[in-house]
Amino acid sequence: SYELTQPPSVSVSPGQTASITCSGDKLGDKYACWYQQKPGQSPVLVIYQDIKRPSGIPERFSGSISGNTATLTISGTQTLDEADYYCQAWDSSTVVFGGGTKLTVL
Amino acid sequence: EVQLVESGGGLVQPGGSLRVSCTASGFTVSSNYMSWVRQAPGKGLEWVSVIYSDGRTYYADSVKGRFTISRDNSKNTVYLQMNSLRAEDTAVYYCARKGVPDAFDIWGQGTMVTVSS
């Protein structure tokens, strides 16, 4: 079955840039998206189609793709960005999530 | 306002059945791909099932043959019928809309399903 791999945790200082990666076989041939989830809340879409930002998502969130690795970048990270982040892609007619990355801002 | 509201969660014994519902407002479920995603306590997101706008359905291997996704267009509601429930099915079940290419743009608040004796 298809798998997406994320680092379990990433730490960043306030104001710095955080990068979270997501890798998968032939991911470059699919579209990757990213969700933010804070404790006790539902996931929120922050990036779709690799690089697009939904309305209402701050410009500090950006996405990129290189080969089979998608990257979520948060520029000027704020304490309120501390959350779990999940990448996701479609494989044929099924959906796959990465294992999630806990972003700590300290 | 575009939103999804899940209901029907609860405590069920192993081997039992439960149906959870997802009612949409502000858009039509039959015109969208609608999915169920679950999250076990302290764990990550796990995709469960999807129903396409043309009615085709797909399932994760972990629930295939036990869970059934369906919709009632007149009620603008999507359902997940869960049979032969196991302890490992314990999770918050979220309903989500695929409203943008290959991503879920609208999520419900989730409904908790606990499988325990």
GROMACS .gro file of C-alpha atoms in nm:
model
  223
    1SER     CA    1   0.000   0.000   0.000
    2TYR     CA    2   0.104   0.358  -0.064
    3GLU     CA    3   0.283   0.544   0.215
    4LEU     CA    4   0.373   0.903   0.290
    5THR     CA    5   0.663   0.966   0.528
    6GLN     CA    6   0.693   1.270   0.755
    7PRO     CA    7   0.936   1.346   1.038
    8PRO     CA    8   0.764   1.292   1.375
    9SER     CA    9   0.869   1.629   1.509
   10VAL     CA   10   1.016   1.963   1.407
   11SER     CA   11   1.120   2.246   1.637
   12VAL     CA   12   1.157   2.611   1.545
   13SER     CA   13   1.215   2.939   1.726
   14PRO     CA   14   0.953   3.214   1.696
   15GLY     CA   15   1.014   3.428   1.389
   16GLN     CA   16   1.222   3.162   1.216
   17THR     CA   17   1.133   2.940   0.921
   18ALA     CA   18   0.995   2.590   0.974
   19SER     CA   19   1.006   2.325   0.704
   20ILE     CA   20   0.817   1.996   0.716
   21THR     CA   21   0.878   1.732   0.452
   22CYS     CA   22   0.659   1.458   0.311
   23SER     CA   23   0.800   1.189   0.086
   24GLY     CA   24   0.637   0.912  -0.111
   25ASP     CA   25   0.691   0.699  -0.417
   26LYS     CA   26   0.606   0.899  -0.730
   27LEU     CA   27   0.461   1.175  -0.513
   28GLY     CA   28   0.575   1.419  -0.781
   29ASP     CA   29   0.314   1.263  -1.013
   30LYS     CA   30   0.035   1.333  -0.764
   31TYR     CA   31  -0.091   1.641  -0.582
   32ALA     CA   32   0.008   1.681  -0.219
   33CYS     CA   33  -0.183   1.885   0.035
   34TRP     CA   34  -0.128   1.981   0.398
   35TYR     CA   35  -0.349   2.009   0.704
   36GLN     CA   36  -0.295   2.181   1.036
   37GLN     CA   37  -0.456   2.029   1.344
   38LYS     CA   38  -0.448   2.184   1.689
   39PRO     CA   39  -0.539   1.983   2.001
   40GLY     CA   40  -0.910   1.911   2.025
   41GLN     CA   41  -0.984   2.066   1.687
   42SER     CA   42  -1.065   1.939   1.340
   43PRO     CA   43  -0.798   1.951   1.068
   44VAL     CA   44  -0.770   2.268   0.860
   45LEU     CA   45  -0.648   2.267   0.499
   46VAL     CA   46  -0.349   2.501   0.461
   47ILE     CA   47  -0.202   2.396   0.123
   48TYR     CA   48  -0.348   2.204  -0.172
   49GLN     CA   49  -0.227   2.110  -0.520
   50ASP     CA   50   0.129   2.124  -0.384
   51ILE     CA   51   0.151   2.502  -0.370
   52LYS     CA   52  -0.194   2.663  -0.349
   53ARG     CA   53  -0.317   2.835  -0.036
   54PRO     CA   54  -0.691   2.837   0.048
   55SER     CA   55  -0.850   3.171   0.119
   56GLY     CA   56  -0.799   3.276   0.478
   57ILE     CA   57  -0.469   3.095   0.522
   58PRO     CA   58  -0.185   3.337   0.607
   59GLU     CA   59   0.079   3.403   0.342
   60ARG     CA   60   0.351   3.270   0.573
   61PHE     CA   61   0.231   2.919   0.480
   62SER     CA   62   0.371   2.794   0.150
   63GLY     CA   63   0.416   2.462  -0.024
   64SER     CA   64   0.664   2.324  -0.271
   65ILE     CA   65   0.747   1.998  -0.446
   66SER     CA   66   1.082   1.862  -0.556
   67GLY     CA   67   1.099   1.517  -0.704
   68ASN     CA   68   0.906   1.290  -0.469
   69THR     CA   69   0.922   1.519  -0.168
   70ALA     CA   70   0.665   1.784  -0.080
   71THR     CA   71   0.756   2.053   0.168
   72LEU     CA   72   0.541   2.276   0.386
   73THR     CA   73   0.722   2.595   0.481
   74ILE     CA   74   0.611   2.836   0.751
   75SER     CA   75   0.795   3.166   0.735
   76GLY     CA   76   0.813   3.389   1.039
   77THR     CA   77   0.667   3.111   1.253
   78GLN     CA   78   0.438   3.225   1.531
   79THR     CA   79   0.355   3.048   1.857
   80LEU     CA   80   0.001   2.998   1.731
   81ASP     CA   81   0.141   2.782   1.450
   82GLU     CA   82   0.231   2.513   1.703
   83ALA     CA   83   0.023   2.215   1.591
   84ASP     CA   84   0.031   1.878   1.420
   85TYR     CA   85   0.071   1.889   1.043
   86TYR     CA   86  -0.034   1.613   0.804
   87CYS     CA   87   0.038   1.570   0.437
   88GLN     CA   88  -0.209   1.383   0.217
   89ALA     CA   89  -0.231   1.254  -0.138
   90TRP     CA   90  -0.458   1.036  -0.349
   91ASP     CA   91  -0.339   0.698  -0.472
   92SER     CA   92  -0.579   0.572  -0.739
   93SER     CA   93  -0.917   0.604  -0.570
   94THR     CA   94  -0.795   0.596  -0.212
   95VAL     CA   95  -0.659   0.862   0.020
   96VAL     CA   96  -0.333   0.842   0.210
   97PHE     CA   97  -0.220   1.056   0.502
   98GLY     CA   98   0.131   1.094   0.629
   99GLY     CA   99   0.196   1.000   0.990
  100GLY     CA  100   0.197   1.363   1.101
  101THR     CA  101   0.459   1.605   1.227
  102LYS     CA  102   0.437   1.781   1.560
  103LEU     CA  103   0.563   2.137   1.517
  104THR     CA  104   0.697   2.289   1.838
  105VAL     CA  105   0.761   2.662   1.851
  106LEU     CA  106   0.997   2.753   2.133
  107GLU     CA  107  -2.258   2.901   0.587
  108VAL     CA  108  -2.083   2.594   0.451
  109GLN     CA  109  -2.051   2.334   0.723
  110LEU     CA  110  -2.065   1.967   0.813
  111VAL     CA  111  -2.217   1.830   1.133
  112GLU     CA  112  -2.156   1.472   1.241
  113SER     CA  113  -2.374   1.279   1.482
  114GLY     CA  114  -2.445   0.927   1.598
  115GLY     CA  115  -2.128   0.839   1.780
  116GLY     CA  116  -2.129   0.653   2.109
  117LEU     CA  117  -2.027   0.344   2.300
  118VAL     CA  118  -2.077   0.006   2.133
  119GLN     CA  119  -1.968  -0.344   2.225
  120PRO     CA  120  -1.717  -0.538   2.016
  121GLY     CA  121  -1.896  -0.707   1.729
  122GLY     CA  122  -2.174  -0.452   1.738
  123SER     CA  123  -2.295  -0.200   1.482
  124LEU     CA  124  -2.333   0.176   1.467
  125ARG     CA  125  -2.429   0.432   1.204
  126VAL     CA  126  -2.281   0.779   1.208
  127SER     CA  127  -2.424   1.066   1.006
  128CYS     CA  128  -2.287   1.380   0.846
  129THR     CA  129  -2.532   1.654   0.752
  130ALA     CA  130  -2.418   1.929   0.521
  131SER     CA  131  -2.538   2.284   0.491
  132GLY     CA  132  -2.447   2.548   0.236
  133PHE     CA  133  -2.368   2.297  -0.039
  134THR     CA  134  -2.497   1.972  -0.192
  135VAL     CA  135  -2.328   1.647  -0.088
  136SER     CA  136  -2.430   1.469  -0.408
  137SER     CA  137  -2.225   1.715  -0.615
  138ASN     CA  138  -1.907   1.648  -0.421
  139TYR     CA  139  -1.677   1.367  -0.318
  140MET     CA  140  -1.747   1.308   0.052
  141SER     CA  141  -1.515   1.116   0.280
  142TRP     CA  142  -1.487   0.978   0.632
  143VAL     CA  143  -1.156   1.012   0.813
  144ARG     CA  144  -1.089   0.881   1.163
  145GLN     CA  145  -0.840   0.954   1.436
  146ALA     CA  146  -0.775   0.712   1.718
  147PRO     CA  147  -0.691   0.871   2.056
  148GLY     CA  148  -0.343   1.020   2.040
  149LYS     CA  149  -0.286   0.895   1.686
  150GLY     CA  150  -0.277   1.041   1.337
  151LEU     CA  151  -0.541   1.079   1.069
  152GLU     CA  152  -0.657   0.763   0.890
  153TRP     CA  153  -0.873   0.773   0.579
  154VAL     CA  154  -1.174   0.539   0.597
  155SER     CA  155  -1.399   0.577   0.293
  156VAL     CA  156  -1.515   0.800   0.009
  157ILE     CA  157  -1.832   0.832  -0.197
  158TYR     CA  158  -1.798   0.998  -0.534
  159SER     CA  159  -2.054   1.230  -0.687
  160ASP     CA  160  -2.145   0.949  -0.931
  161GLY     CA  161  -2.208   0.712  -0.638
  162ARG     CA  162  -1.894   0.500  -0.657
  163THR     CA  163  -1.754   0.406  -0.319
  164TYR     CA  164  -1.409   0.309  -0.195
  165TYR     CA  165  -1.275   0.189   0.138
  166ALA     CA  166  -0.954   0.150   0.333
  167ASP     CA  167  -0.842  -0.211   0.361
  168SER     CA  168  -0.887  -0.195   0.740
  169VAL     CA  169  -1.265  -0.148   0.708
  170LYS     CA  170  -1.347  -0.312   0.375
  171GLY     CA  171  -1.636  -0.556   0.409
  172ARG     CA  172  -1.739  -0.413   0.748
  173PHE     CA  173  -1.817  -0.046   0.678
  174THR     CA  174  -2.054   0.101   0.418
  175ILE     CA  175  -2.070   0.463   0.308
  176SER     CA  176  -2.391   0.599   0.160
  177ARG     CA  177  -2.583   0.922   0.118
  178ASP     CA  178  -2.941   1.048   0.126
  179ASN     CA  179  -2.968   1.332  -0.122
  180SER     CA  180  -3.306   1.441   0.014
  181LYS     CA  181  -3.149   1.494   0.356
  182ASN     CA  182  -2.816   1.620   0.221
  183THR     CA  183  -2.655   1.368   0.453
  184VAL     CA  184  -2.375   1.114   0.425
  185TYR     CA  185  -2.368   0.803   0.642
  186LEU     CA  186  -2.114   0.550   0.758
  187GLN     CA  187  -2.263   0.216   0.861
  188MET     CA  188  -2.013   0.031   1.077
  189ASN     CA  189  -2.060  -0.341   1.144
  190SER     CA  190  -1.850  -0.603   1.323
  191LEU     CA  191  -1.684  -0.327   1.523
  192ARG     CA  192  -1.350  -0.388   1.689
  193ALA     CA  193  -1.162  -0.213   1.968
  194GLU     CA  194  -0.923  -0.072   1.708
  195ASP     CA  195  -1.213   0.113   1.543
  196THR     CA  196  -1.230   0.342   1.847
  197ALA     CA  197  -1.171   0.692   1.715
  198VAL     CA  198  -1.312   1.033   1.639
  199TYR     CA  199  -1.483   1.004   1.301
  200TYR     CA  200  -1.466   1.314   1.082
  201CYS     CA  201  -1.667   1.383   0.770
  202ALA     CA  202  -1.491   1.589   0.503
  203ARG     CA  203  -1.568   1.743   0.165
  204LYS     CA  204  -1.329   1.725  -0.129
  205GLY     CA  205  -1.409   2.072  -0.250
  206VAL     CA  206  -1.076   2.153  -0.413
  207PRO     CA  207  -0.856   1.931  -0.630
  208ASP     CA  208  -0.732   1.632  -0.431
  209ALA     CA  209  -0.789   1.789  -0.088
  210PHE     CA  210  -1.055   1.820   0.180
  211ASP     CA  211  -1.150   2.181   0.233
  212ILE     CA  212  -1.438   2.142   0.478
  213TRP     CA  213  -1.434   1.920   0.787
  214GLY     CA  214  -1.694   1.849   1.049
  215GLN     CA  215  -1.633   1.868   1.422
  216GLY     CA  216  -1.614   1.489   1.452
  217THR     CA  217  -1.810   1.228   1.645
  218MET     CA  218  -1.652   0.987   1.893
  219VAL     CA  219  -1.701   0.614   1.853
  220THR     CA  220  -1.586   0.390   2.137
  221VAL     CA  221  -1.581   0.014   2.097
  222SER     CA  222  -1.554  -0.149   2.436
  223SER     CA  223  -1.722  -0.405   2.654
   0.00000   0.00000   0.00000
